[in-house]
C-alpha positions as a printed Julia matrix, in Angstrom:
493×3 Matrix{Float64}:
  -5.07   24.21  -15.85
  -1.98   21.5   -16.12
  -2.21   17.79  -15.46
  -0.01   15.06  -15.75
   3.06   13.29  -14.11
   6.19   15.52  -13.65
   7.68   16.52  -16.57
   9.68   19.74  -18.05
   6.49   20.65  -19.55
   4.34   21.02  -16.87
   7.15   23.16  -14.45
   7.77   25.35  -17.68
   3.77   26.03  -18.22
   3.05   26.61  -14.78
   5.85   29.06  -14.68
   4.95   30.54  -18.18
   1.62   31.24  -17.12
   3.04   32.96  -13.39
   4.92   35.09  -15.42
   2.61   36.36  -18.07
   0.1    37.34  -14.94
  -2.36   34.08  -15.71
  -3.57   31.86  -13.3
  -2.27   28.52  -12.82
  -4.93   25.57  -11.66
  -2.42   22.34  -10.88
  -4.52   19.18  -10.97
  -4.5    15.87   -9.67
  -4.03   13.87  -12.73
  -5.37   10.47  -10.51
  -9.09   12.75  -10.73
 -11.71   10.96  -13.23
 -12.59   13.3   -16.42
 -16.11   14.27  -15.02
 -14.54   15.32  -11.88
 -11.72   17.39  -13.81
 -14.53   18.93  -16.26
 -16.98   19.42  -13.02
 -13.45   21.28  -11.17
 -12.86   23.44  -14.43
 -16.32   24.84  -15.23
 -16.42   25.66  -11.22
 -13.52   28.32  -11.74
 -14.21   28.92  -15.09
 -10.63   28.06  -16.72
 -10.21   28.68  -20.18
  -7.48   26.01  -21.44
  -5.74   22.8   -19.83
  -2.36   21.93  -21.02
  -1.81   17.87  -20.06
   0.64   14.95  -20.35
   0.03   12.37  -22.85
  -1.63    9.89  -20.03
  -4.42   11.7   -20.99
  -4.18   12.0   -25.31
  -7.72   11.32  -26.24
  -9.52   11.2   -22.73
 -10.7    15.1   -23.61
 -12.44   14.56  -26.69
 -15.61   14.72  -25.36
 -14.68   17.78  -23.18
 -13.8    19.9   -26.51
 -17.48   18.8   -27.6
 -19.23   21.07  -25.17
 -17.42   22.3   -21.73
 -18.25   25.78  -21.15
 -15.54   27.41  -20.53
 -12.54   25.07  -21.79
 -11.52   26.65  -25.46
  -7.84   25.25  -26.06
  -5.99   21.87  -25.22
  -2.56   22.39  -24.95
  -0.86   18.54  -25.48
   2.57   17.97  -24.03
   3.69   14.8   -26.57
   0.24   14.32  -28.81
   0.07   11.57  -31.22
  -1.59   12.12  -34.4
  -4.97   11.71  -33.44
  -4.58   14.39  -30.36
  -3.22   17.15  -33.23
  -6.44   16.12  -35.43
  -9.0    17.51  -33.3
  -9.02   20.86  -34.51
  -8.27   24.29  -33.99
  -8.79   24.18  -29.93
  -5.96   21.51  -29.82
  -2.38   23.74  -29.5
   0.46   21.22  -29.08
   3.23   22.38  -26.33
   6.25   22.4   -29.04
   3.98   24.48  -31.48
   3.41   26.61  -28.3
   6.74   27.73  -27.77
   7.95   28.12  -31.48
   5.19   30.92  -31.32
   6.66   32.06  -28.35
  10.44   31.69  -29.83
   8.97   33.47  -32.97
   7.23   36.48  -30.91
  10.72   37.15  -29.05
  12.84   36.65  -32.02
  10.37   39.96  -33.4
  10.66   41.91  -30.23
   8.33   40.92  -27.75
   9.3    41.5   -24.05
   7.54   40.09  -21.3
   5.58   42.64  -19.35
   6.55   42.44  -15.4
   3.71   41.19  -13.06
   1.12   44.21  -12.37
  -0.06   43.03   -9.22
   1.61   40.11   -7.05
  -0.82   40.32   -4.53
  -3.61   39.48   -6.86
  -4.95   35.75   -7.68
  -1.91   33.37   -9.22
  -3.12   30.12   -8.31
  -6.29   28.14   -7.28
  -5.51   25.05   -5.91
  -8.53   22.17   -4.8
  -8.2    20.52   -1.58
  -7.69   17.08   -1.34
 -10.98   16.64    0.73
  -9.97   14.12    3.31
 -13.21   15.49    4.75
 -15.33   14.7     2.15
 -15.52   17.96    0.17
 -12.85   19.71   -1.86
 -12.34   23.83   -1.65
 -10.8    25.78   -3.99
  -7.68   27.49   -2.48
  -7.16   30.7    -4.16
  -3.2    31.84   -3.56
  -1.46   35.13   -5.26
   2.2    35.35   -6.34
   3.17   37.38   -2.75
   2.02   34.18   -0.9
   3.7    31.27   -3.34
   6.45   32.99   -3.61
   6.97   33.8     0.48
   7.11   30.37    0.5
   9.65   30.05   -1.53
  12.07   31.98    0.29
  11.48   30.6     3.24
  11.77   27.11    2.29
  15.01   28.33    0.8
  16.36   29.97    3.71
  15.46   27.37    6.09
  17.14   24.12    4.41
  21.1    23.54    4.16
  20.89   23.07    0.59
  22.87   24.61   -2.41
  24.05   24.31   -5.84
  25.81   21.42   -5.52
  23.06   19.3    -4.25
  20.81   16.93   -6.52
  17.24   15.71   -5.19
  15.12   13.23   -6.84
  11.26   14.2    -7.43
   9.24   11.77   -6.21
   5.84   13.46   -4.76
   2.4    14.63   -7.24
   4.21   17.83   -9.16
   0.07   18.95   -8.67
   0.76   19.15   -5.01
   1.94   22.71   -3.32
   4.01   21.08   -1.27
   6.0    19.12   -4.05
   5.47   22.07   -6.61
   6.63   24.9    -4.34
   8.75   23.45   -1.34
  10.79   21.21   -3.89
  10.81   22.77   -7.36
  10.42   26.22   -7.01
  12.5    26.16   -4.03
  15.54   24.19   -5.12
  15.15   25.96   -8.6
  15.76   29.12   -6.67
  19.02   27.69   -5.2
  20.37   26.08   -8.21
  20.14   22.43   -7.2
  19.78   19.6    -9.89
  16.04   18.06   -9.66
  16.09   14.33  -11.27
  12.53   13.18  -11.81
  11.7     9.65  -10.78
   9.53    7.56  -13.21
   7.57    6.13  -10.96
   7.15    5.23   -6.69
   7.93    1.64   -8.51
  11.15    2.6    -9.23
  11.93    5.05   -6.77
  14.53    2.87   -4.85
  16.03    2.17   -8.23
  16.19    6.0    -9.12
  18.06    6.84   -5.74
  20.45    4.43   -6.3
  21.21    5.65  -10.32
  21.1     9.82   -9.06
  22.43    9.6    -5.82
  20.3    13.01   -4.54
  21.84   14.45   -1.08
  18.44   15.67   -0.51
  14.59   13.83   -0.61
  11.48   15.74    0.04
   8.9    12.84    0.98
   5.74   12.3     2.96
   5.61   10.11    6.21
   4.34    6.69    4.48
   7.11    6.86    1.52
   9.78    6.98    4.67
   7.77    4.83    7.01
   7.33    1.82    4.16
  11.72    1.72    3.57
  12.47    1.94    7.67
  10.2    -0.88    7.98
  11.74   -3.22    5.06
  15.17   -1.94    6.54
  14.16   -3.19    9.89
  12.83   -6.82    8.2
  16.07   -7.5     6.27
  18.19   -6.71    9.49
  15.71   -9.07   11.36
  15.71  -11.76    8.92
  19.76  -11.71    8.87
  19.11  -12.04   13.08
  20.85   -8.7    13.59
  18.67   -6.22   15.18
  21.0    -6.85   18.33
  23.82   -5.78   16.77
  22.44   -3.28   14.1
  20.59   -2.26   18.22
  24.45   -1.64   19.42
  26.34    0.09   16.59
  23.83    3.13   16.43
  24.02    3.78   20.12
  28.23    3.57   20.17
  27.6     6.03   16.94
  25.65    8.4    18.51
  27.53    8.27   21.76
  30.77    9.13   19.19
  28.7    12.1    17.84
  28.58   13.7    20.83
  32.6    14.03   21.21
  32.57   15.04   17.33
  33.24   11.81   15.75
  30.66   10.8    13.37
  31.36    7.27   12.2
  27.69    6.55   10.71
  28.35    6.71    6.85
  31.11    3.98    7.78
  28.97    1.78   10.38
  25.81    1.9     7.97
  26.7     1.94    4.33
  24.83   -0.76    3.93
  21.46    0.93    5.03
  21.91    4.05    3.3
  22.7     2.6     0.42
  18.84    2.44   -0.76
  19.35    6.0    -1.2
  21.74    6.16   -3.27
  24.68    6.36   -0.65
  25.26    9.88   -0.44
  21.76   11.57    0.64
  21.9    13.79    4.13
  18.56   15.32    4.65
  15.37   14.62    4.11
  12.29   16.93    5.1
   9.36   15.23    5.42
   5.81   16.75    6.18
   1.82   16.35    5.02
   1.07   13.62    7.45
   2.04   12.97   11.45
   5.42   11.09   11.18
   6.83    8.79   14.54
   9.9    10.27   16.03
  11.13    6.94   16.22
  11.75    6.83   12.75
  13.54   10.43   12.58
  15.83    9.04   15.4
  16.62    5.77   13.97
  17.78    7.34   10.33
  19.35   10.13   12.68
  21.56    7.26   13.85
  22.05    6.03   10.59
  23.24    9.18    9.2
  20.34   10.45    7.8
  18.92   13.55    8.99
  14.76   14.09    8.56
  13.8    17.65    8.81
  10.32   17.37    9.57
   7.76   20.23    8.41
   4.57   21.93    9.04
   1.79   22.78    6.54
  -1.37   23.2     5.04
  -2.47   24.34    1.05
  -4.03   27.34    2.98
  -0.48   28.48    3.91
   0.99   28.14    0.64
   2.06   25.32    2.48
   4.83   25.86    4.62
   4.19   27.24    8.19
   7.15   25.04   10.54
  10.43   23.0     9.94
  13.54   21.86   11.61
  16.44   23.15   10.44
  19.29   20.8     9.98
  21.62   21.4    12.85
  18.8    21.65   15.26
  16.34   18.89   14.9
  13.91   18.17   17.91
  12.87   14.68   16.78
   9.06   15.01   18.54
   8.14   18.21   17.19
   7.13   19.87   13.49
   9.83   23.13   14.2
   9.98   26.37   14.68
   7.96   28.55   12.51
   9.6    30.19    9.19
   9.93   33.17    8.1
   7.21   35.66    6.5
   4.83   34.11    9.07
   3.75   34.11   12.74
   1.87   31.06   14.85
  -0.38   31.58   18.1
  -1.96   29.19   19.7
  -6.14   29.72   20.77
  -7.85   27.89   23.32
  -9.78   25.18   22.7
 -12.16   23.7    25.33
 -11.06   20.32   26.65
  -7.37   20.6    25.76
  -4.57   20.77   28.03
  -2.94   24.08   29.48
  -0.95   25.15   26.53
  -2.74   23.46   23.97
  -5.38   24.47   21.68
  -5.45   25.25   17.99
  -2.9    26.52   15.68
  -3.58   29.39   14.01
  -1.47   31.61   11.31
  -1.03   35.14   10.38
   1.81   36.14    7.51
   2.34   36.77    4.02
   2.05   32.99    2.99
  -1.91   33.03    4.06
  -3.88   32.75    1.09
  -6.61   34.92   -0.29
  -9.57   32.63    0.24
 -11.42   29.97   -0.74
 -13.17   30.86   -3.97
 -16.55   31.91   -4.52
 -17.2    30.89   -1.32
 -17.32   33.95    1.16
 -19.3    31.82    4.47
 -16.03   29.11    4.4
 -13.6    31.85    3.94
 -15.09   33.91    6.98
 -15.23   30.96    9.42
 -11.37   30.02    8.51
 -10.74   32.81   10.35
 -10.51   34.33   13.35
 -11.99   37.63   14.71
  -8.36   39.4    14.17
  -7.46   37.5    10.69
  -5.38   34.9    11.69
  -6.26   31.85    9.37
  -7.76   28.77   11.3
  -5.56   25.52   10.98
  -7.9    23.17   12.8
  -4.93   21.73   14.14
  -4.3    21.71   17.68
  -0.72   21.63   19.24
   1.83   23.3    21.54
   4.54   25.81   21.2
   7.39   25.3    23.34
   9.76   28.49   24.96
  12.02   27.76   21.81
   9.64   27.96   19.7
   9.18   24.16   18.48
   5.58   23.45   17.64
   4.22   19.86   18.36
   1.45   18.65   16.43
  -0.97   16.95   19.11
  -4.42   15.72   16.46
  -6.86   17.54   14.97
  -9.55   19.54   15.61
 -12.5    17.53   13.45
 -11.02   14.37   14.09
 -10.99   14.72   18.15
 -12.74   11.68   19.83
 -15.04   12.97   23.26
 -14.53   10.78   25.55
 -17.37   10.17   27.96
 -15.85   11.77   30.57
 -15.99   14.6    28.84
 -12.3    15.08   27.75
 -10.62   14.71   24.45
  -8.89   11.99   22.87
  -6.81   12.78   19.66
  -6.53    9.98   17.29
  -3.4    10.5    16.2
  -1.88    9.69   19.33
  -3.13    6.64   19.66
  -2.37    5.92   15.7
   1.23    6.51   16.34
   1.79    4.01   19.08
  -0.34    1.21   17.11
   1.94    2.11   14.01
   5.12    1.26   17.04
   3.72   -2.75   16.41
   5.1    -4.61   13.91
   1.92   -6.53   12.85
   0.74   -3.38   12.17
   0.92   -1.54    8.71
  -1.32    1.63    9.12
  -4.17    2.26   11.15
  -6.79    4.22   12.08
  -8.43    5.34   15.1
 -12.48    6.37   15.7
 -15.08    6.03   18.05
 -18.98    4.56   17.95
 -21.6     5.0    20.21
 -22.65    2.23   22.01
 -25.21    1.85   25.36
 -22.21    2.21   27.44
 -21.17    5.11   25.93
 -18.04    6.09   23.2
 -15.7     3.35   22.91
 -12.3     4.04   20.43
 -12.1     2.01   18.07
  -8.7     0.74   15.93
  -9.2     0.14   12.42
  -5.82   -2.08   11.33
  -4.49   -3.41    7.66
  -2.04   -5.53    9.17
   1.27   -6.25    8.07
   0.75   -9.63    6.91
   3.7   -12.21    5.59
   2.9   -14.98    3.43
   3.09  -17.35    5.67
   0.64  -15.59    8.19
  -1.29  -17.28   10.83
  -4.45  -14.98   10.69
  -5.75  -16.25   14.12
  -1.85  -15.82   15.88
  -1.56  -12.21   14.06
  -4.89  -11.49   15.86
  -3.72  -12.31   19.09
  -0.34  -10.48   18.98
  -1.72   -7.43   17.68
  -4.48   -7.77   20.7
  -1.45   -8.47   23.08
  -0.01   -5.29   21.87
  -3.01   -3.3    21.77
  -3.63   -4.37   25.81
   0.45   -3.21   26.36
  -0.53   -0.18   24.66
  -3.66    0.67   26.72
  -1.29    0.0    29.89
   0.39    2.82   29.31
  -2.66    4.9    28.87
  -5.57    7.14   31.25
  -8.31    4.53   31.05
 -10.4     7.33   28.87
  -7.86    7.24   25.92
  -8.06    2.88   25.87
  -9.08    1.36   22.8
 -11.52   -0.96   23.55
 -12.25   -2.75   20.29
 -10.21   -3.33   17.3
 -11.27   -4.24   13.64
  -8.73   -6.05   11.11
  -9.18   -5.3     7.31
  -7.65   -6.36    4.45
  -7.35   -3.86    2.45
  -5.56   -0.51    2.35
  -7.3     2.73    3.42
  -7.66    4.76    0.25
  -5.95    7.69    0.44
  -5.07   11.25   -0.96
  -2.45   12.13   -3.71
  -0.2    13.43   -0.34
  -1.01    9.77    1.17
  -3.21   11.49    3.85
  -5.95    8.39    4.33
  -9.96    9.75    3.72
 -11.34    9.42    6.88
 -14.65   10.31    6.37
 -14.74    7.01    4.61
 -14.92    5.11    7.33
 -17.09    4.72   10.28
């Protein structure tokens, strides 16, 4: 097992252990030491090499966990290397290893790449956490095909800013931009990402939806405050309009903007949450391409993507290579929708020890269940329409898809993030929006409501009366969320 921030240590461990034929287990290092112990006896590992975050927080672990028989410290303090034998320090680590190869040890090529590599828990935005059990043939799938798809090369720099733990992070970013020779800078913290851009100066950003969705909306509140959203309204749409007769002006026009980046990034791929294509046209205009992707942990993670040069703002892309996409019926969806489903080489083994989950995440024929439903389009661009255990039944019987209406709420600036259910009541299902509002320090609480009603009524206008939300809740606090910023719904109610 690894744990920790990102850090030279924990990329060269996970790959040490790849190599040798181990199994890797990444871990979310925000998990309390119970739920890291329970996690570890489940699959039975055998050591955990960790960041100094967590010197001393094992020392009741190496008392009595089953399994668990060495602690591998990246940067121990004295107190870490006095626990006895168990405790291995990382630089003591490799001078063994520096020692063995120095007196002819080779490493032995992998026996069997289709065999288990990785096992990888869920984030359980449903309430419960699987174990994801990948092999080397499906990381590694992934790997090419995030490097074939993306206009990146040697050249480019890209500042780390996701959980290393996470496969998107881990095998989209690192192991993909390690395979084309870019330069990875790792930021210190989401505190000082802005600061981190601006000191590296990456080309390239791999991000989630709320990391991007957070700086367009301070963007948009500076260019307010200065009274120029009129203007700022103006210059993109003479830019674009310039694009089109292959004159691109933007870096020029919007310096200013893009300077929060650093000043010199071009892409961006985004993916692990719903993003609005507003905000992939407005950085468009800016001179900032998003590249927005498909995925689950199931897939290893990548299943879709735009490729730069032909971005369809609305839509998730066209599926990579090494893997194929149908999409299966489901009753009450539209002609053409249902759910998304995946056959290819970056489909993982299974969930383990659990054979009843793995069979019902499949299909009859083996294609892997995504539970999300969407559409494929003649070209090939899948759009992402909800999914499948969050759909609301209306009472008329058809489906309403949360997301949808999560999107257009997020559209309302008195809105920060939101989220969409339904409750029975004695005259039937009425949606409900759940909304941390975006609140100023000068707020009138009692105004806010209003306006945020007022746009809640404009949204419902443009709605079938079945998808109208009918009530709305205001909290104050922030819905707690995954390490990929995916909020728990089953939280809520």
């Amino acid at each position: 097992a690894i744990i920790g921030e990102t850090s030279v240590q924990w990329l060269a461990t996970y790959l040490g252990v790849l190599m040798t034929d181990g199994v890797a287990i990444p871990m979310d290092r925000e998990l309390e030491i119970p739920v890291i112990e329970g996690f570890l006896d489940s699959v039975d590992a055998d050591a955990i090499a960790y960041s100094a975050h967590f010197n001393g927080k094992f020392a009741g672990t190496m008392e009595g966990h089953r399994t668990l028989g060495l602690y591998i410290p990246f940067a121990p303090d004295d107190e870490e290397c006095g626990r006895g034998d168990k405790v291995l320090p990382f630089e003591k680590l490799t001078q063994k290893g520096r020692h063995a190869m120095r007196h002819g040890y080779k490493l032995s090529p992998v026996k069997d790449r289709e065999g288990l590599a990785e096992m990888l828990f869920t984030s359980g935005t449903t309430g419960s956490s699987k174990c994801v059990m990948l092999s080397q043939k499906n990381i590694f799938s992934v790997v090419s095909s995030a490097a074939e798809t993306v206009d990146f090369n040697p050249d480019d720099t890209v500042v780390s800013v996701l959980p290393i733990h996470h496969t998107y992070e881990l095998t989209c970013a690192h192991l993909a931009h390690g395979n084309l020779g870019c330069t990875s800078y790792i930021n210190e913290s989401l505190r000082y990402a802005t600061r981190n851009f601006k000191e590296f100066k990456p080309n390239s950003l791999i991000l989630v939806p709320l990391f991007l969705e957070t700086i367009h909306r301070k963007i948009w509140d500076e260019i307010r405050k200065k009274k120029m959203e009129k203007k700022v309204r103006s210059a993109m749409a003479i830019a674009l309009t310039l694009l089109k007769t292959g004159v691109d002006v933007r870096e020029k026009m919007f310096s200013e903007i893009t300077a929060a980046f650093g000043g010199k990034l071009k892409y961006i791929i985004v993916g692990g949450a719903p993003i609005d294509p507003q905000i992939i046209k407005d950085f468009y205009a800016f001179g900032i391409t998003i590249c927005q992707g498909y995925g689950i942990t199931e897939c290893s993670p990548l299943v879709a993507v735009n490729r730069p040069g032909a971005v369809k703002f609305d839509s998730v892309g066209q599926v990579v290579d090494n893997c194929e996409v149908r999409i299966d019926p489901v009753d009450g969806c539209s002609q053409g929708e249902g759910e998304i489903v995946v056959r290819g080489q970056n489909v993982m083994l299974g969930y383990y020890r659990d054979a009843d989950a793995t069979r019902r995440a499949f299909t009859e024929d083996g294609w892997f269940r995504t539970g999300d439903i969407g559409t494929v389009d003649r070209h090939g661009y899948i759009t992402i329409t909800g999914r499948k255990k969050n759909v609301i039944i209306a009472s008329n019987g058809k489906n309403v898809f949360p997301e949808e209406l999560e999107e257009r709420l997020a559209r309302l600036p008195e809105v920060r993030e939101s989220v969409v259910l339904s409750r029975e009541g004695e005259n039937g299902v009425t949606i409900v929006a759940i909304i941390v509002p975006e609140i100023a320090e000068d707020s009138d609480y009692s105004a806010l409501s209003e306006r945020i009603k007022e746009g809640i009524a404009k949204i419902n206008r443009s709605l079938p009366s079945y998808k109208h939300i009918g009530k709305f809740e205001i909290r104050s606090e922030e819905f707690e969320k995954t390490p990929s910023k995916k909020i728990k719904r089953f939280l809520l109610h």
